[in-house]
Amino acid sequence: APDQRRYVWCGVAAILLVCASWWQGSHTPLPKTAGEACDTRCAAPTNGTLAATLTDAAAAAQRTCAERLYRCNDATLVFVHVHKGGGTTLVDMARGNRAGLARVNRNGDPELGGRRVPWWTMGASEQTRWFATLRQQDVRFVATEKG
């Protein structure tokens, strides 16, 4: 009997997770911010900052800046997909929430000519141009197992 109860609770938890995922996907994504908020650049560091050196206040400022950049279509959310770590579920949730995946992708990783684009091997300026091109196509979420 205790094993059966465990299976029942696991089933209930799975149903709740599926319902929560559906509920999230049934709502429109956060609107892109326009106007003054997008005209001002963030003062918080946005790249190259080690998490270990961040104070709580600096981390909060960086998070606020990243959210503003994302809403203003000035940033792309990059998810490093850890093999067998639930990444496909996260990519599916991003797709359900209309986060803006590339039209042709392999589990969130953009493809060109049937091959993954090795953006992680590009230099910084080339990578910046590539991500800007993606944002022009409303691609705002990229997942990768490679980079």
PDB file of C-alpha atoms in Angstrom:
ATOM      1  CA  ALA A   1       0.000   0.000   0.000  1.00  0.00           C
ATOM      2  CA  PRO A   2       2.787   2.563   0.742  1.00  0.00           C
ATOM      3  CA  ASP A   3       4.297   1.986  -2.730  1.00  0.00           C
ATOM      4  CA  GLN A   4       0.916   2.527  -4.373  1.00  0.00           C
ATOM      5  CA  ARG A   5       0.454   5.819  -2.532  1.00  0.00           C
ATOM      6  CA  ARG A   6       3.885   6.944  -3.696  1.00  0.00           C
ATOM      7  CA  TYR A   7       2.917   6.218  -7.314  1.00  0.00           C
ATOM      8  CA  VAL A   8      -0.381   8.059  -6.874  1.00  0.00           C
ATOM      9  CA  TRP A   9       1.397  11.130  -5.471  1.00  0.00           C
ATOM     10  CA  CYS A  10       3.958  11.019  -8.291  1.00  0.00           C
ATOM     11  CA  GLY A  11       1.098  10.879 -10.797  1.00  0.00           C
ATOM     12  CA  VAL A  12      -0.656  13.818  -9.123  1.00  0.00           C
ATOM     13  CA  ALA A  13       2.607  15.809  -9.158  1.00  0.00           C
ATOM     14  CA  ALA A  14       3.116  15.023 -12.865  1.00  0.00           C
ATOM     15  CA  ILE A  15      -0.425  16.145 -13.693  1.00  0.00           C
ATOM     16  CA  LEU A  16       0.095  19.390 -11.743  1.00  0.00           C
ATOM     17  CA  LEU A  17       3.354  20.067 -13.619  1.00  0.00           C
ATOM     18  CA  VAL A  18       1.697  19.463 -16.995  1.00  0.00           C
ATOM     19  CA  CYS A  19      -1.231  21.735 -16.051  1.00  0.00           C
ATOM     20  CA  ALA A  20       1.117  24.481 -14.823  1.00  0.00           C
ATOM     21  CA  SER A  21       3.134  24.263 -18.037  1.00  0.00           C
ATOM     22  CA  TRP A  22      -0.032  24.454 -20.143  1.00  0.00           C
ATOM     23  CA  TRP A  23      -1.306  27.399 -18.094  1.00  0.00           C
ATOM     24  CA  GLN A  24       1.971  29.295 -18.591  1.00  0.00           C
ATOM     25  CA  GLY A  25       1.932  28.615 -22.323  1.00  0.00           C
ATOM     26  CA  SER A  26      -1.669  29.751 -22.711  1.00  0.00           C
ATOM     27  CA  HIS A  27      -0.823  33.327 -21.760  1.00  0.00           C
ATOM     28  CA  THR A  28       0.807  35.867 -23.997  1.00  0.00           C
ATOM     29  CA  PRO A  29       4.481  36.559 -23.333  1.00  0.00           C
ATOM     30  CA  LEU A  30       5.616  39.726 -21.612  1.00  0.00           C
ATOM     31  CA  PRO A  31       5.235  42.649 -23.981  1.00  0.00           C
ATOM     32  CA  LYS A  32       8.315  44.221 -25.441  1.00  0.00           C
ATOM     33  CA  THR A  33       8.985  47.527 -23.760  1.00  0.00           C
ATOM     34  CA  ALA A  34       9.115  50.552 -26.007  1.00  0.00           C
ATOM     35  CA  GLY A  35       9.998  54.166 -25.582  1.00  0.00           C
ATOM     36  CA  GLU A  36      12.118  55.774 -22.916  1.00  0.00           C
ATOM     37  CA  ALA A  37      12.948  52.569 -21.062  1.00  0.00           C
ATOM     38  CA  CYS A  38      14.617  51.173 -24.181  1.00  0.00           C
ATOM     39  CA  ASP A  39      16.408  54.405 -25.031  1.00  0.00           C
ATOM     40  CA  THR A  40      18.489  54.398 -21.850  1.00  0.00           C
ATOM     41  CA  ARG A  41      21.288  51.890 -21.539  1.00  0.00           C
ATOM     42  CA  CYS A  42      21.753  49.919 -18.347  1.00  0.00           C
ATOM     43  CA  ALA A  43      24.418  51.006 -15.900  1.00  0.00           C
ATOM     44  CA  ALA A  44      24.912  47.481 -14.553  1.00  0.00           C
ATOM     45  CA  PRO A  45      27.697  45.322 -16.010  1.00  0.00           C
ATOM     46  CA  THR A  46      26.165  42.936 -18.537  1.00  0.00           C
ATOM     47  CA  ASN A  47      29.048  40.664 -19.470  1.00  0.00           C
ATOM     48  CA  GLY A  48      32.215  39.181 -18.045  1.00  0.00           C
ATOM     49  CA  THR A  49      31.219  39.502 -14.394  1.00  0.00           C
ATOM     50  CA  LEU A  50      31.914  36.479 -12.239  1.00  0.00           C
ATOM     51  CA  ALA A  51      28.965  35.593 -10.043  1.00  0.00           C
ATOM     52  CA  ALA A  52      31.235  35.016  -7.047  1.00  0.00           C
ATOM     53  CA  THR A  53      32.255  38.695  -7.045  1.00  0.00           C
ATOM     54  CA  LEU A  54      28.731  40.099  -7.221  1.00  0.00           C
ATOM     55  CA  THR A  55      27.089  41.634  -4.183  1.00  0.00           C
ATOM     56  CA  ASP A  56      23.337  41.178  -3.784  1.00  0.00           C
ATOM     57  CA  ALA A  57      22.751  44.760  -4.931  1.00  0.00           C
ATOM     58  CA  ALA A  58      24.970  44.356  -8.012  1.00  0.00           C
ATOM     59  CA  ALA A  59      23.282  41.061  -8.884  1.00  0.00           C
ATOM     60  CA  ALA A  60      19.842  42.678  -8.590  1.00  0.00           C
ATOM     61  CA  ALA A  61      20.968  45.582 -10.827  1.00  0.00           C
ATOM     62  CA  GLN A  62      22.379  43.130 -13.373  1.00  0.00           C
ATOM     63  CA  ARG A  63      19.153  41.085 -13.357  1.00  0.00           C
ATOM     64  CA  THR A  64      17.037  44.232 -13.840  1.00  0.00           C
ATOM     65  CA  CYS A  65      19.291  45.343 -16.683  1.00  0.00           C
ATOM     66  CA  ALA A  66      19.134  41.916 -18.374  1.00  0.00           C
ATOM     67  CA  GLU A  67      15.334  41.874 -18.133  1.00  0.00           C
ATOM     68  CA  ARG A  68      15.114  45.368 -19.644  1.00  0.00           C
ATOM     69  CA  LEU A  69      17.478  44.448 -22.485  1.00  0.00           C
ATOM     70  CA  TYR A  70      15.472  41.293 -23.209  1.00  0.00           C
ATOM     71  CA  ARG A  71      12.146  43.168 -23.270  1.00  0.00           C
ATOM     72  CA  CYS A  72      13.627  45.865 -25.512  1.00  0.00           C
ATOM     73  CA  ASN A  73      14.807  43.162 -27.924  1.00  0.00           C
ATOM     74  CA  ASP A  74      18.454  44.033 -27.218  1.00  0.00           C
ATOM     75  CA  ALA A  75      19.344  40.678 -25.708  1.00  0.00           C
ATOM     76  CA  THR A  76      18.967  36.996 -26.475  1.00  0.00           C
ATOM     77  CA  LEU A  77      18.403  34.451 -23.741  1.00  0.00           C
ATOM     78  CA  VAL A  78      21.047  31.731 -24.152  1.00  0.00           C
ATOM     79  CA  PHE A  79      20.372  28.456 -22.383  1.00  0.00           C
ATOM     80  CA  VAL A  80      23.220  25.957 -22.057  1.00  0.00           C
ATOM     81  CA  HIS A  81      21.410  22.654 -22.448  1.00  0.00           C
ATOM     82  CA  VAL A  82      22.925  20.058 -20.119  1.00  0.00           C
ATOM     83  CA  HIS A  83      22.461  16.571 -21.581  1.00  0.00           C
ATOM     84  CA  LYS A  84      19.841  14.618 -19.597  1.00  0.00           C
ATOM     85  CA  GLY A  85      19.228  17.634 -17.354  1.00  0.00           C
ATOM     86  CA  GLY A  86      15.664  18.534 -18.385  1.00  0.00           C
ATOM     87  CA  GLY A  87      16.716  20.915 -21.144  1.00  0.00           C
ATOM     88  CA  THR A  88      14.218  19.636 -23.704  1.00  0.00           C
ATOM     89  CA  THR A  89      11.429  20.398 -21.261  1.00  0.00           C
ATOM     90  CA  LEU A  90      12.753  23.946 -20.832  1.00  0.00           C
ATOM     91  CA  VAL A  91      12.984  24.421 -24.625  1.00  0.00           C
ATOM     92  CA  ASP A  92       9.424  23.107 -24.981  1.00  0.00           C
ATOM     93  CA  MET A  93       8.249  25.556 -22.299  1.00  0.00           C
ATOM     94  CA  ALA A  94      10.034  28.404 -24.108  1.00  0.00           C
ATOM     95  CA  ARG A  95       8.315  27.352 -27.333  1.00  0.00           C
ATOM     96  CA  GLY A  96       4.947  27.178 -25.526  1.00  0.00           C
ATOM     97  CA  ASN A  97       5.502  30.654 -24.100  1.00  0.00           C
ATOM     98  CA  ARG A  98       6.382  31.961 -27.553  1.00  0.00           C
ATOM     99  CA  ALA A  99       9.838  33.031 -26.393  1.00  0.00           C
ATOM    100  CA  GLY A 100      11.064  33.363 -29.976  1.00  0.00           C
ATOM    101  CA  LEU A 101      13.000  30.321 -31.171  1.00  0.00           C
ATOM    102  CA  ALA A 102      14.610  30.175 -34.609  1.00  0.00           C
ATOM    103  CA  ARG A 103      12.237  28.908 -37.321  1.00  0.00           C
ATOM    104  CA  VAL A 104      14.648  26.051 -38.072  1.00  0.00           C
ATOM    105  CA  ASN A 105      16.246  24.714 -34.910  1.00  0.00           C
ATOM    106  CA  ARG A 106      17.444  21.529 -33.302  1.00  0.00           C
ATOM    107  CA  ASN A 107      16.011  21.538 -29.793  1.00  0.00           C
ATOM    108  CA  GLY A 108      16.399  25.313 -29.521  1.00  0.00           C
ATOM    109  CA  ASP A 109      19.777  25.487 -31.275  1.00  0.00           C
ATOM    110  CA  PRO A 110      19.465  27.433 -34.580  1.00  0.00           C
ATOM    111  CA  GLU A 111      20.301  25.521 -37.754  1.00  0.00           C
ATOM    112  CA  LEU A 112      21.470  26.743 -41.116  1.00  0.00           C
ATOM    113  CA  GLY A 113      21.581  24.339 -44.038  1.00  0.00           C
ATOM    114  CA  GLY A 114      20.769  21.374 -41.794  1.00  0.00           C
ATOM    115  CA  ARG A 115      23.680  22.040 -39.418  1.00  0.00           C
ATOM    116  CA  ARG A 116      23.926  23.768 -36.073  1.00  0.00           C
ATOM    117  CA  VAL A 117      25.437  27.221 -36.287  1.00  0.00           C
ATOM    118  CA  PRO A 118      28.667  27.060 -34.206  1.00  0.00           C
ATOM    119  CA  TRP A 119      28.196  30.543 -32.740  1.00  0.00           C
ATOM    120  CA  TRP A 120      30.340  29.674 -29.709  1.00  0.00           C
ATOM    121  CA  THR A 121      33.416  29.507 -31.984  1.00  0.00           C
ATOM    122  CA  MET A 122      32.862  33.016 -33.389  1.00  0.00           C
ATOM    123  CA  GLY A 123      34.829  36.028 -32.250  1.00  0.00           C
ATOM    124  CA  ALA A 124      33.061  38.545 -30.026  1.00  0.00           C
ATOM    125  CA  SER A 125      32.175  41.029 -32.793  1.00  0.00           C
ATOM    126  CA  GLU A 126      30.975  38.284 -35.161  1.00  0.00           C
ATOM    127  CA  GLN A 127      28.900  36.760 -32.352  1.00  0.00           C
ATOM    128  CA  THR A 128      27.382  40.179 -31.589  1.00  0.00           C
ATOM    129  CA  ARG A 129      26.386  40.615 -35.256  1.00  0.00           C
ATOM    130  CA  TRP A 130      24.969  37.059 -35.409  1.00  0.00           C
ATOM    131  CA  PHE A 131      22.788  37.538 -32.319  1.00  0.00           C
ATOM    132  CA  ALA A 132      21.633  40.954 -33.633  1.00  0.00           C
ATOM    133  CA  THR A 133      20.574  39.233 -36.869  1.00  0.00           C
ATOM    134  CA  LEU A 134      18.630  36.663 -34.842  1.00  0.00           C
ATOM    135  CA  ARG A 135      16.883  39.398 -32.845  1.00  0.00           C
ATOM    136  CA  GLN A 136      15.827  41.089 -36.101  1.00  0.00           C
ATOM    137  CA  GLN A 137      14.043  37.784 -36.874  1.00  0.00           C
ATOM    138  CA  ASP A 138      12.414  37.823 -33.393  1.00  0.00           C
ATOM    139  CA  VAL A 139      14.662  35.004 -32.168  1.00  0.00           C
ATOM    140  CA  ARG A 140      15.076  35.722 -28.481  1.00  0.00           C
ATOM    141  CA  PHE A 141      15.845  32.252 -27.114  1.00  0.00           C
ATOM    142  CA  VAL A 142      18.778  30.038 -28.100  1.00  0.00           C
ATOM    143  CA  ALA A 143      19.686  26.726 -26.513  1.00  0.00           C
ATOM    144  CA  THR A 144      22.893  24.832 -27.078  1.00  0.00           C
ATOM    145  CA  GLU A 145      24.536  21.640 -25.877  1.00  0.00           C
ATOM    146  CA  LYS A 146      27.818  22.560 -27.505  1.00  0.00           C
ATOM    147  CA  GLY A 147      28.897  26.083 -26.581  1.00  0.00           C
TER     148      GLY A 147
END
